[in-house]
Amino acid sequence: MIFGSLQTLAAFVITLGILVSIHEFGHFWVARKCGVRVLRFSVGFGKPLWTWTDKLGTEYVIALIPLGGYVKMLDEREGPVAEHERHESFNAKPVLARIAIVAAGPIANFILAIFALWLMYMAGIRTIVPQVGKVLPDSPAAVAGVVPGDEIVSIDGEETLGWQQVNMELLSSIGDTRDLAVGVRAGEPGQLSSAAVREKNIAISNWLVDDSGEGIADPIRQLGIEPYTPLVPAVLGELTPDGAAQAAGLEPGDRIVATNGQPVRDWLSWVQVIRANPGQEIQVELERNGKILDLVLTPGVRELNGEPSGYIGAGVQQVGWPDEMVRKLQYNPVAALPRALDSTWSLTSMTVESLWKMVAGLVSVKNLSGPITIAKVAGASLQSGLENFLYFLSMLSVSLGVLNLLPIPVLDGGHLLFYLVELVRGKPVSERVQLLGLKIGVTFVVGIMMLALYNDLSRLF
């Protein structure tokens, strides 16, 4: 438990450190190219943990609190500047140079996203073929005629090679009321086919709009579709020490054949039997090393959804996917670049649309996430492998780039707004207006951060 928490914390620090460093380096690099003296480049806030000063006088800092960073430049608005140094101050530079310096941070985040996705596509990604396993009765998918075995090959004309792409396309339609044009290819569950693609129109209304955010967490099932998964045999994996399974004499590798004289088809049916018999003796027939054995098992009792439920402290022996149901997508450096650019554009469009729909009230603010959720997802993505971590990093980098471009004072977008007004008017926005905007911006950003943190804590408890 402690190791897992430390791993999650480490993943959070690494992820945020990369994002902040790249963002601030964008400001830093362009500032130096424009002749602005950079006094400090800090990753993190608070007490410095490590410092170093280069030959140009820039102090580099890694600070205690890893929740952001900043680049401090020579600026007459923040302190006295000697006359002979004035040409190196930020505020003395032409407005176009200041615009370039401010915009460089968010642009660096988009470049990072492209680079991460480029690496991901070159390294190769494994994705599960998006084949339908089950369709819930009277669901939107059932009404449209989607059936088990159908492979989802496109949504609204966009190719879907795996479930991740299906999710992304569904999420891009949040708040819509229309027909989703879903291209499907008929087949048998667990087997691919070369049948012709047919289009099914799935009606959606106020798509994924609710107060809980649960639909957004699983948009596929909101259509009434359960993805195909291979049949999992009732074979025991790891056992919990001193659990009911171990006490009864069960061992890892045992295959459950029958319970109380009734055949056990797969792991799910075995779990259903266990849950339905809390504290009750069960006659178990199992196969071990080619021999059939009988024993008596008494599941423990715990509460599940307000009702007593049985459990035995046993996991399932993992089963691999059929080779034909797993796609390996890998591209050479040249072919990977347009893929990375297209994916970055899709992530950017989805982020902008989601923010707009949140402002319009079509998406619940409960979907905002803060540092706790980011830490958990970062830890999980690192454990899942390089491809998942690179994709998560690109998503966060795009989100950071988009958010920083919002025209809110205190963010880069707010500064850009003031400089664009100055470019049009020919003179700077008054200090009084800038100060008022800064106060409003700080209040707004702090409020959003508190709301995101509240959502994080709500998910924990």
Tab-separated table of C-alpha atoms in Angstrom:
chain	number	residue	atom	x	y	z
A	1	MET	CA	0.000	0.000	0.000
A	2	ILE	CA	2.811	2.386	0.977
A	3	PHE	CA	4.813	1.379	-2.102
A	4	GLY	CA	1.783	2.027	-4.322
A	5	SER	CA	1.277	5.478	-2.790
A	6	LEU	CA	4.938	6.371	-3.273
A	7	GLN	CA	4.775	5.153	-6.867
A	8	THR	CA	1.681	7.287	-7.497
A	9	LEU	CA	3.382	10.320	-5.949
A	10	ALA	CA	6.526	9.740	-8.014
A	11	ALA	CA	4.449	9.435	-11.218
A	12	PHE	CA	2.638	12.686	-10.370
A	13	VAL	CA	5.896	14.567	-9.727
A	14	ILE	CA	7.500	13.213	-12.922
A	15	THR	CA	4.465	14.028	-15.065
A	16	LEU	CA	3.940	17.518	-13.681
A	17	GLY	CA	7.678	18.178	-13.739
A	18	ILE	CA	7.856	17.403	-17.463
A	19	LEU	CA	4.795	19.539	-18.268
A	20	VAL	CA	5.911	22.541	-16.218
A	21	SER	CA	9.524	22.372	-17.406
A	22	ILE	CA	8.526	22.322	-21.081
A	23	HIS	CA	5.951	25.107	-20.621
A	24	GLU	CA	8.371	27.397	-18.808
A	25	PHE	CA	11.206	26.535	-21.188
A	26	GLY	CA	9.029	27.879	-24.012
A	27	HIS	CA	8.811	31.254	-22.251
A	28	PHE	CA	12.517	31.111	-21.331
A	29	TRP	CA	13.839	30.240	-24.797
A	30	VAL	CA	11.833	32.862	-26.686
A	31	ALA	CA	12.581	35.502	-24.020
A	32	ARG	CA	16.314	35.007	-24.520
A	33	LYS	CA	15.909	35.044	-28.310
A	34	CYS	CA	14.118	38.392	-27.949
A	35	GLY	CA	16.949	39.807	-25.833
A	36	VAL	CA	15.169	39.699	-22.455
A	37	ARG	CA	17.286	38.904	-19.407
A	38	VAL	CA	15.890	35.918	-17.483
A	39	LEU	CA	16.553	36.202	-13.757
A	40	ARG	CA	15.102	32.867	-12.601
A	41	PHE	CA	13.764	29.626	-14.088
A	42	SER	CA	11.858	27.750	-11.381
A	43	VAL	CA	10.149	24.374	-11.488
A	44	GLY	CA	7.905	24.296	-8.417
A	45	PHE	CA	7.124	26.860	-5.748
A	46	GLY	CA	8.263	27.458	-2.191
A	47	LYS	CA	11.573	26.496	-0.603
A	48	PRO	CA	14.345	25.817	-3.145
A	49	LEU	CA	15.672	22.254	-3.024
A	50	TRP	CA	18.360	22.796	-5.674
A	51	THR	CA	19.745	25.925	-7.343
A	52	TRP	CA	22.332	26.699	-10.012
A	53	THR	CA	23.320	29.943	-11.745
A	54	ASP	CA	24.641	30.048	-15.313
A	55	LYS	CA	27.194	32.452	-16.795
A	56	LEU	CA	24.421	34.815	-17.972
A	57	GLY	CA	23.154	35.237	-14.417
A	58	THR	CA	19.998	33.101	-14.698
A	59	GLU	CA	19.216	31.135	-11.528
A	60	TYR	CA	17.721	27.684	-12.072
A	61	VAL	CA	15.597	26.350	-9.199
A	62	ILE	CA	13.824	23.123	-8.312
A	63	ALA	CA	11.458	23.996	-5.465
A	64	LEU	CA	9.558	22.023	-2.847
A	65	ILE	CA	5.947	22.307	-4.090
A	66	PRO	CA	5.678	20.670	-7.557
A	67	LEU	CA	2.407	22.331	-8.570
A	68	GLY	CA	3.694	24.723	-11.218
A	69	GLY	CA	6.640	26.937	-12.035
A	70	TYR	CA	7.607	30.320	-13.404
A	71	VAL	CA	10.164	32.298	-15.391
A	72	LYS	CA	11.130	35.603	-13.781
A	73	MET	CA	12.379	38.215	-16.241
A	74	LEU	CA	13.907	41.633	-15.809
A	75	ASP	CA	10.874	43.954	-15.695
A	76	GLU	CA	10.499	47.582	-14.576
A	77	ARG	CA	7.014	46.805	-13.233
A	78	GLU	CA	8.504	44.451	-10.644
A	79	GLY	CA	11.465	46.498	-9.491
A	80	PRO	CA	13.958	49.201	-10.409
A	81	VAL	CA	16.000	48.596	-13.552
A	82	ALA	CA	19.235	50.460	-14.291
A	83	GLU	CA	19.147	52.618	-17.405
A	84	HIS	CA	21.934	50.640	-19.090
A	85	GLU	CA	19.936	47.412	-18.546
A	86	ARG	CA	16.572	48.747	-19.667
A	87	HIS	CA	16.942	47.333	-23.176
A	88	GLU	CA	16.980	43.834	-21.588
A	89	SER	CA	13.737	44.271	-19.645
A	90	PHE	CA	10.520	42.559	-20.689
A	91	ASN	CA	8.306	45.631	-20.561
A	92	ALA	CA	10.667	47.611	-22.813
A	93	LYS	CA	10.334	45.130	-25.671
A	94	PRO	CA	7.949	45.744	-28.615
A	95	VAL	CA	4.458	44.358	-28.133
A	96	LEU	CA	4.978	41.644	-30.775
A	97	ALA	CA	8.024	40.369	-28.872
A	98	ARG	CA	6.010	40.256	-25.633
A	99	ILE	CA	3.218	38.385	-27.412
A	100	ALA	CA	5.743	35.843	-28.712
A	101	ILE	CA	7.263	35.329	-25.252
A	102	VAL	CA	3.880	34.820	-23.548
A	103	ALA	CA	2.499	32.548	-26.284
A	104	ALA	CA	5.631	30.388	-26.287
A	105	GLY	CA	4.624	28.526	-23.096
A	106	PRO	CA	1.321	27.091	-24.382
A	107	ILE	CA	2.871	26.469	-27.809
A	108	ALA	CA	5.607	24.428	-26.118
A	109	ASN	CA	2.899	22.272	-24.534
A	110	PHE	CA	1.359	21.521	-27.938
A	111	ILE	CA	4.815	20.659	-29.302
A	112	LEU	CA	5.362	18.313	-26.334
A	113	ALA	CA	2.044	16.592	-27.071
A	114	ILE	CA	3.014	16.099	-30.720
A	115	PHE	CA	6.426	14.745	-29.695
A	116	ALA	CA	4.964	12.337	-27.098
A	117	LEU	CA	2.415	10.989	-29.569
A	118	TRP	CA	5.096	10.730	-32.271
A	119	LEU	CA	7.186	8.578	-29.907
A	120	MET	CA	4.118	6.530	-29.005
A	121	TYR	CA	3.253	5.752	-32.631
A	122	MET	CA	6.865	4.848	-33.426
A	123	ALA	CA	7.172	2.580	-30.377
A	124	GLY	CA	3.878	0.984	-31.341
A	125	ILE	CA	0.579	0.694	-29.517
A	126	ARG	CA	-1.514	-2.366	-28.805
A	127	THR	CA	-5.240	-1.843	-29.078
A	128	ILE	CA	-8.208	-4.182	-28.731
A	129	VAL	CA	-10.464	-4.527	-31.773
A	130	PRO	CA	-13.725	-2.703	-30.890
A	131	GLN	CA	-16.093	-5.624	-31.277
A	132	VAL	CA	-19.503	-5.670	-29.598
A	133	GLY	CA	-19.929	-8.430	-27.044
A	134	LYS	CA	-23.416	-7.675	-25.765
A	135	VAL	CA	-26.190	-5.177	-26.531
A	136	LEU	CA	-28.577	-4.213	-23.758
A	137	PRO	CA	-32.288	-4.510	-24.641
A	138	ASP	CA	-34.078	-1.268	-25.590
A	139	SER	CA	-30.794	0.660	-25.501
A	140	PRO	CA	-29.902	3.225	-28.224
A	141	ALA	CA	-27.583	0.660	-29.841
A	142	ALA	CA	-30.261	-2.056	-29.798
A	143	VAL	CA	-32.846	0.263	-31.339
A	144	ALA	CA	-30.367	1.102	-34.127
A	145	GLY	CA	-29.850	-2.595	-34.896
A	146	VAL	CA	-26.351	-3.108	-33.487
A	147	VAL	CA	-25.844	-6.790	-32.575
A	148	PRO	CA	-23.164	-8.867	-30.795
A	149	GLY	CA	-20.234	-9.552	-33.093
A	150	ASP	CA	-20.422	-6.188	-34.873
A	151	GLU	CA	-17.048	-4.457	-35.142
A	152	ILE	CA	-17.235	-0.668	-34.819
A	153	VAL	CA	-15.048	0.569	-37.679
A	154	SER	CA	-15.996	4.259	-37.670
A	155	ILE	CA	-18.033	6.947	-35.902
A	156	ASP	CA	-19.182	9.975	-37.882
A	157	GLY	CA	-16.707	9.049	-40.587
A	158	GLU	CA	-13.694	8.858	-38.235
A	159	GLU	CA	-11.840	5.519	-38.258
A	160	THR	CA	-11.909	3.608	-34.959
A	161	LEU	CA	-9.196	0.955	-34.771
A	162	GLY	CA	-9.609	0.386	-31.019
A	163	TRP	CA	-11.870	1.094	-28.061
A	164	GLN	CA	-9.823	4.144	-27.079
A	165	GLN	CA	-10.668	5.815	-30.387
A	166	VAL	CA	-14.327	4.838	-29.986
A	167	ASN	CA	-14.342	6.529	-26.582
A	168	MET	CA	-12.694	9.671	-27.940
A	169	GLU	CA	-15.227	10.004	-30.754
A	170	LEU	CA	-18.146	9.473	-28.367
A	171	LEU	CA	-16.792	12.040	-25.909
A	172	SER	CA	-16.489	14.613	-28.690
A	173	SER	CA	-20.289	14.544	-29.015
A	174	ILE	CA	-21.040	15.505	-25.396
A	175	GLY	CA	-24.277	17.472	-25.144
A	176	ASP	CA	-25.397	16.683	-28.707
A	177	THR	CA	-28.878	15.619	-29.758
A	178	ARG	CA	-28.648	13.901	-33.140
A	179	ASP	CA	-27.883	10.591	-34.856
A	180	LEU	CA	-24.417	9.086	-34.520
A	181	ALA	CA	-23.352	7.539	-37.830
A	182	VAL	CA	-21.693	4.306	-36.705
A	183	GLY	CA	-20.031	2.078	-39.301
A	184	VAL	CA	-20.101	-1.606	-38.329
A	185	ARG	CA	-18.838	-4.839	-39.854
A	186	ALA	CA	-20.811	-7.979	-38.923
A	187	GLY	CA	-18.991	-10.981	-37.471
A	188	GLU	CA	-19.001	-13.636	-34.785
A	189	PRO	CA	-17.901	-12.647	-31.262
A	190	GLY	CA	-14.166	-13.272	-30.947
A	191	GLN	CA	-13.696	-13.614	-34.708
A	192	LEU	CA	-13.020	-10.936	-37.278
A	193	SER	CA	-14.702	-10.928	-40.661
A	194	SER	CA	-14.305	-9.210	-44.031
A	195	ALA	CA	-18.000	-8.406	-44.390
A	196	ALA	CA	-19.060	-5.128	-45.955
A	197	VAL	CA	-19.336	-2.109	-43.666
A	198	ARG	CA	-22.901	-1.019	-42.891
A	199	GLU	CA	-23.933	2.264	-41.307
A	200	LYS	CA	-26.158	2.289	-38.218
A	201	ASN	CA	-27.640	5.561	-36.971
A	202	ILE	CA	-27.720	5.613	-33.181
A	203	ALA	CA	-29.962	8.338	-31.768
A	204	ILE	CA	-28.506	10.355	-28.870
A	205	SER	CA	-30.211	13.071	-26.855
A	206	ASN	CA	-28.340	15.483	-24.570
A	207	TRP	CA	-25.538	12.977	-24.855
A	208	LEU	CA	-23.718	12.247	-21.572
A	209	VAL	CA	-25.293	15.252	-19.847
A	210	ASP	CA	-25.904	14.481	-16.188
A	211	ASP	CA	-24.792	15.706	-12.774
A	212	SER	CA	-22.750	12.669	-11.788
A	213	GLY	CA	-20.282	12.424	-14.658
A	214	GLU	CA	-20.696	8.642	-14.649
A	215	GLY	CA	-21.688	8.568	-18.318
A	216	ILE	CA	-18.506	10.332	-19.347
A	217	ALA	CA	-16.509	7.706	-17.475
A	218	ASP	CA	-17.978	4.966	-19.705
A	219	PRO	CA	-19.653	6.364	-22.836
A	220	ILE	CA	-19.664	2.988	-24.638
A	221	ARG	CA	-21.989	1.414	-22.098
A	222	GLN	CA	-24.203	4.499	-22.230
A	223	LEU	CA	-25.048	3.388	-25.779
A	224	GLY	CA	-26.031	-0.014	-24.390
A	225	ILE	CA	-22.902	-1.746	-25.698
A	226	GLU	CA	-20.692	-4.074	-23.690
A	227	PRO	CA	-17.333	-4.742	-25.367
A	228	TYR	CA	-16.460	-8.279	-26.325
A	229	THR	CA	-14.138	-10.026	-23.869
A	230	PRO	CA	-12.819	-13.565	-24.236
A	231	LEU	CA	-14.473	-16.268	-22.154
A	232	VAL	CA	-12.612	-16.486	-18.837
A	233	PRO	CA	-12.427	-20.044	-17.455
A	234	ALA	CA	-13.104	-20.544	-13.753
A	235	VAL	CA	-9.440	-21.118	-12.927
A	236	LEU	CA	-8.062	-19.743	-9.659
A	237	GLY	CA	-5.151	-17.344	-9.651
A	238	GLU	CA	-3.654	-15.781	-6.539
A	239	LEU	CA	-5.261	-16.597	-3.182
A	240	THR	CA	-5.535	-14.263	-0.201
A	241	PRO	CA	-3.717	-15.667	2.858
A	242	ASP	CA	-6.169	-16.997	5.466
A	243	GLY	CA	-9.091	-16.425	3.089
A	244	ALA	CA	-12.032	-18.813	2.714
A	245	ALA	CA	-10.590	-20.322	-0.482
A	246	GLN	CA	-7.272	-21.155	1.129
A	247	ALA	CA	-8.984	-22.460	4.285
A	248	ALA	CA	-11.076	-24.850	2.187
A	249	GLY	CA	-7.982	-26.272	0.489
A	250	LEU	CA	-8.261	-24.563	-2.874
A	251	GLU	CA	-4.989	-23.841	-4.711
A	252	PRO	CA	-3.883	-21.566	-7.552
A	253	GLY	CA	-4.464	-23.304	-10.883
A	254	ASP	CA	-7.561	-25.220	-9.719
A	255	ARG	CA	-10.310	-25.259	-12.373
A	256	ILE	CA	-13.815	-25.187	-10.914
A	257	VAL	CA	-15.958	-27.796	-12.633
A	258	ALA	CA	-19.240	-27.667	-10.688
A	259	THR	CA	-20.875	-26.296	-7.537
A	260	ASN	CA	-23.661	-28.152	-5.714
A	261	GLY	CA	-23.889	-30.474	-8.710
A	262	GLN	CA	-24.394	-27.663	-11.255
A	263	PRO	CA	-21.753	-27.127	-13.990
A	264	VAL	CA	-19.707	-23.927	-13.833
A	265	ARG	CA	-19.344	-22.434	-17.314
A	266	ASP	CA	-16.872	-19.607	-16.654
A	267	TRP	CA	-15.420	-17.296	-14.022
A	268	LEU	CA	-18.450	-14.995	-13.984
A	269	SER	CA	-20.840	-17.841	-13.149
A	270	TRP	CA	-18.446	-18.979	-10.392
A	271	VAL	CA	-18.419	-15.464	-8.901
A	272	GLN	CA	-22.218	-15.350	-9.022
A	273	VAL	CA	-22.426	-18.591	-7.043
A	274	ILE	CA	-19.999	-17.305	-4.419
A	275	ARG	CA	-21.797	-13.992	-4.004
A	276	ALA	CA	-25.175	-15.686	-3.743
A	277	ASN	CA	-24.077	-17.939	-0.846
A	278	PRO	CA	-22.572	-15.789	1.930
A	279	GLY	CA	-21.778	-17.977	4.941
A	280	GLN	CA	-23.340	-21.060	3.286
A	281	GLU	CA	-21.534	-24.331	2.566
A	282	ILE	CA	-20.950	-25.051	-1.134
A	283	GLN	CA	-20.025	-28.466	-2.547
A	284	VAL	CA	-17.231	-27.779	-5.037
A	285	GLU	CA	-15.994	-30.132	-7.742
A	286	LEU	CA	-12.660	-29.098	-9.212
A	287	GLU	CA	-9.902	-30.294	-11.508
A	288	ARG	CA	-6.297	-30.244	-10.261
A	289	ASN	CA	-3.396	-31.702	-12.247
A	290	GLY	CA	-5.787	-33.832	-14.288
A	291	LYS	CA	-7.612	-35.231	-11.256
A	292	ILE	CA	-11.148	-34.472	-10.087
A	293	LEU	CA	-11.450	-33.514	-6.420
A	294	ASP	CA	-14.384	-32.608	-4.139
A	295	LEU	CA	-14.331	-30.237	-1.202
A	296	VAL	CA	-16.588	-27.994	0.876
A	297	LEU	CA	-16.240	-24.213	0.695
A	298	THR	CA	-17.890	-21.644	2.971
A	299	PRO	CA	-17.682	-18.078	1.588
A	300	GLY	CA	-17.146	-15.180	3.957
A	301	VAL	CA	-19.751	-12.449	4.326
A	302	ARG	CA	-19.489	-8.765	3.421
A	303	GLU	CA	-21.894	-6.043	2.319
A	304	LEU	CA	-22.298	-5.271	-1.380
A	305	ASN	CA	-24.789	-2.603	-2.476
A	306	GLY	CA	-26.473	-2.810	0.908
A	307	GLU	CA	-26.918	-6.597	0.766
A	308	PRO	CA	-24.854	-9.484	2.245
A	309	SER	CA	-22.549	-11.002	-0.360
A	310	GLY	CA	-20.154	-13.930	-0.336
A	311	TYR	CA	-16.431	-13.746	-0.999
A	312	ILE	CA	-13.557	-16.236	-0.761
A	313	GLY	CA	-10.331	-14.250	-1.307
A	314	ALA	CA	-9.343	-15.629	-4.702
A	315	GLY	CA	-8.378	-13.967	-7.962
A	316	VAL	CA	-8.770	-15.220	-11.499
A	317	GLN	CA	-5.964	-16.693	-13.554
A	318	GLN	CA	-5.392	-14.192	-16.332
A	319	VAL	CA	-6.377	-15.123	-19.878
A	320	GLY	CA	-4.786	-13.593	-22.962
A	321	TRP	CA	-6.723	-12.073	-25.849
A	322	PRO	CA	-6.940	-13.998	-29.148
A	323	ASP	CA	-4.200	-12.747	-31.467
A	324	GLU	CA	-6.641	-11.592	-34.123
A	325	MET	CA	-8.458	-9.377	-31.606
A	326	VAL	CA	-5.313	-7.386	-30.794
A	327	ARG	CA	-4.034	-4.778	-33.238
A	328	LYS	CA	-0.424	-3.577	-33.104
A	329	LEU	CA	-0.150	-0.134	-34.677
A	330	GLN	CA	3.416	0.913	-35.370
A	331	TYR	CA	4.729	3.507	-37.810
A	332	ASN	CA	8.090	4.679	-39.112
A	333	PRO	CA	9.252	8.191	-38.118
A	334	VAL	CA	7.793	9.797	-41.244
A	335	ALA	CA	4.387	8.075	-41.076
A	336	ALA	CA	4.145	8.627	-37.301
A	337	LEU	CA	4.281	12.428	-37.602
A	338	PRO	CA	0.931	13.026	-39.379
A	339	ARG	CA	-0.667	10.543	-36.941
A	340	ALA	CA	0.729	12.559	-34.032
A	341	LEU	CA	-0.434	15.854	-35.546
A	342	ASP	CA	-3.929	14.495	-36.186
A	343	SER	CA	-4.212	13.079	-32.649
A	344	THR	CA	-3.011	16.362	-31.122
A	345	TRP	CA	-5.603	18.264	-33.129
A	346	SER	CA	-8.329	15.841	-32.011
A	347	LEU	CA	-7.317	16.215	-28.350
A	348	THR	CA	-7.230	20.002	-28.690
A	349	SER	CA	-10.658	20.134	-30.346
A	350	MET	CA	-12.173	17.853	-27.710
A	351	THR	CA	-10.680	19.928	-24.869
A	352	VAL	CA	-11.976	23.208	-26.312
A	353	GLU	CA	-15.437	21.731	-26.989
A	354	SER	CA	-15.621	20.241	-23.495
A	355	LEU	CA	-14.724	23.569	-21.875
A	356	TRP	CA	-17.312	25.386	-23.966
A	357	LYS	CA	-19.996	22.827	-23.134
A	358	MET	CA	-19.091	23.061	-19.448
A	359	VAL	CA	-19.546	26.848	-19.592
A	360	ALA	CA	-22.841	26.340	-21.449
A	361	GLY	CA	-24.031	23.917	-18.761
A	362	LEU	CA	-24.066	20.886	-21.063
A	363	VAL	CA	-21.329	19.130	-19.079
A	364	SER	CA	-21.296	18.895	-15.290
A	365	VAL	CA	-18.476	20.690	-13.456
A	366	LYS	CA	-18.130	17.455	-11.480
A	367	ASN	CA	-15.970	16.253	-14.362
A	368	LEU	CA	-13.220	18.721	-13.402
A	369	SER	CA	-10.207	16.913	-11.963
A	370	GLY	CA	-7.465	18.137	-9.670
A	371	PRO	CA	-4.034	16.945	-8.505
A	372	ILE	CA	-5.303	13.828	-6.711
A	373	THR	CA	-7.006	12.427	-9.798
A	374	ILE	CA	-4.039	13.396	-11.978
A	375	ALA	CA	-1.686	11.593	-9.582
A	376	LYS	CA	-3.796	8.423	-9.621
A	377	VAL	CA	-4.095	8.373	-13.410
A	378	ALA	CA	-0.402	9.165	-13.841
A	379	GLY	CA	0.509	6.243	-11.588
A	380	ALA	CA	-1.840	3.892	-13.429
A	381	SER	CA	-0.535	4.993	-16.843
A	382	LEU	CA	3.064	4.391	-15.797
A	383	GLN	CA	2.168	0.903	-14.582
A	384	SER	CA	0.312	0.184	-17.831
A	385	GLY	CA	3.392	0.824	-19.947
A	386	LEU	CA	5.172	3.494	-21.965
A	387	GLU	CA	2.441	3.904	-24.597
A	388	ASN	CA	-0.254	4.700	-22.006
A	389	PHE	CA	2.007	7.122	-20.156
A	390	LEU	CA	2.927	8.963	-23.373
A	391	TYR	CA	-0.741	9.260	-24.319
A	392	PHE	CA	-1.687	10.526	-20.858
A	393	LEU	CA	1.209	13.006	-20.961
A	394	SER	CA	0.031	14.316	-24.339
A	395	MET	CA	-3.555	14.712	-23.054
A	396	LEU	CA	-2.381	16.696	-20.026
A	397	SER	CA	-0.022	18.786	-22.138
A	398	VAL	CA	-2.810	19.721	-24.560
A	399	SER	CA	-5.112	20.542	-21.625
A	400	LEU	CA	-2.440	22.747	-20.052
A	401	GLY	CA	-1.848	24.506	-23.377
A	402	VAL	CA	-5.548	25.156	-23.971
A	403	LEU	CA	-6.234	26.297	-20.397
A	404	ASN	CA	-3.312	28.726	-20.447
A	405	LEU	CA	-4.640	30.316	-23.624
A	406	LEU	CA	-7.993	31.151	-22.033
A	407	PRO	CA	-8.419	34.966	-21.944
A	408	ILE	CA	-8.327	35.089	-18.155
A	409	PRO	CA	-5.986	37.580	-16.459
A	410	VAL	CA	-3.218	35.783	-14.522
A	411	LEU	CA	-3.059	33.110	-17.244
A	412	ASP	CA	-0.992	33.484	-20.419
A	413	GLY	CA	-4.184	34.032	-22.396
A	414	GLY	CA	-5.080	37.019	-20.220
A	415	HIS	CA	-1.700	38.651	-20.858
A	416	LEU	CA	-2.089	37.955	-24.575
A	417	LEU	CA	-5.484	39.644	-24.513
A	418	PHE	CA	-4.000	42.799	-22.979
A	419	TYR	CA	-1.131	42.827	-25.495
A	420	LEU	CA	-3.468	42.312	-28.446
A	421	VAL	CA	-5.553	45.268	-27.241
A	422	GLU	CA	-2.327	47.277	-26.975
A	423	LEU	CA	-1.382	46.241	-30.514
A	424	VAL	CA	-4.724	47.504	-31.850
A	425	ARG	CA	-4.904	50.713	-29.741
A	426	GLY	CA	-1.244	51.609	-30.062
A	427	LYS	CA	-0.887	52.058	-26.282
A	428	PRO	CA	-0.938	49.721	-23.245
A	429	VAL	CA	-4.048	48.889	-21.266
A	430	SER	CA	-4.149	51.065	-18.150
A	431	GLU	CA	-2.605	49.678	-14.973
A	432	ARG	CA	-5.949	50.094	-13.179
A	433	VAL	CA	-7.728	47.842	-15.700
A	434	GLN	CA	-4.888	45.302	-15.593
A	435	LEU	CA	-4.956	45.221	-11.787
A	436	LEU	CA	-8.742	44.751	-11.745
A	437	GLY	CA	-8.441	41.970	-14.314
A	438	LEU	CA	-5.698	40.338	-12.252
A	439	LYS	CA	-7.898	40.274	-9.149
A	440	ILE	CA	-10.799	38.771	-11.086
A	441	GLY	CA	-8.480	36.234	-12.734
A	442	VAL	CA	-6.905	35.121	-9.448
A	443	THR	CA	-10.350	34.709	-7.859
A	444	PHE	CA	-11.583	32.660	-10.826
A	445	VAL	CA	-8.511	30.407	-11.022
A	446	VAL	CA	-8.428	29.776	-7.255
A	447	GLY	CA	-12.155	28.964	-7.364
A	448	ILE	CA	-11.650	26.465	-10.195
A	449	MET	CA	-8.728	24.864	-8.340
A	450	MET	CA	-10.802	24.494	-5.176
A	451	LEU	CA	-13.687	22.986	-7.150
A	452	ALA	CA	-11.334	20.494	-8.830
A	453	LEU	CA	-9.860	19.537	-5.454
A	454	TYR	CA	-13.362	19.132	-3.994
A	455	ASN	CA	-14.255	16.795	-6.881
A	456	ASP	CA	-11.084	14.786	-6.204
A	457	LEU	CA	-11.949	14.373	-2.533
A	458	SER	CA	-15.572	13.482	-3.383
A	459	ARG	CA	-14.333	10.630	-5.587
A	460	LEU	CA	-12.159	9.348	-2.754
A	461	PHE	CA	-14.945	9.286	-0.185
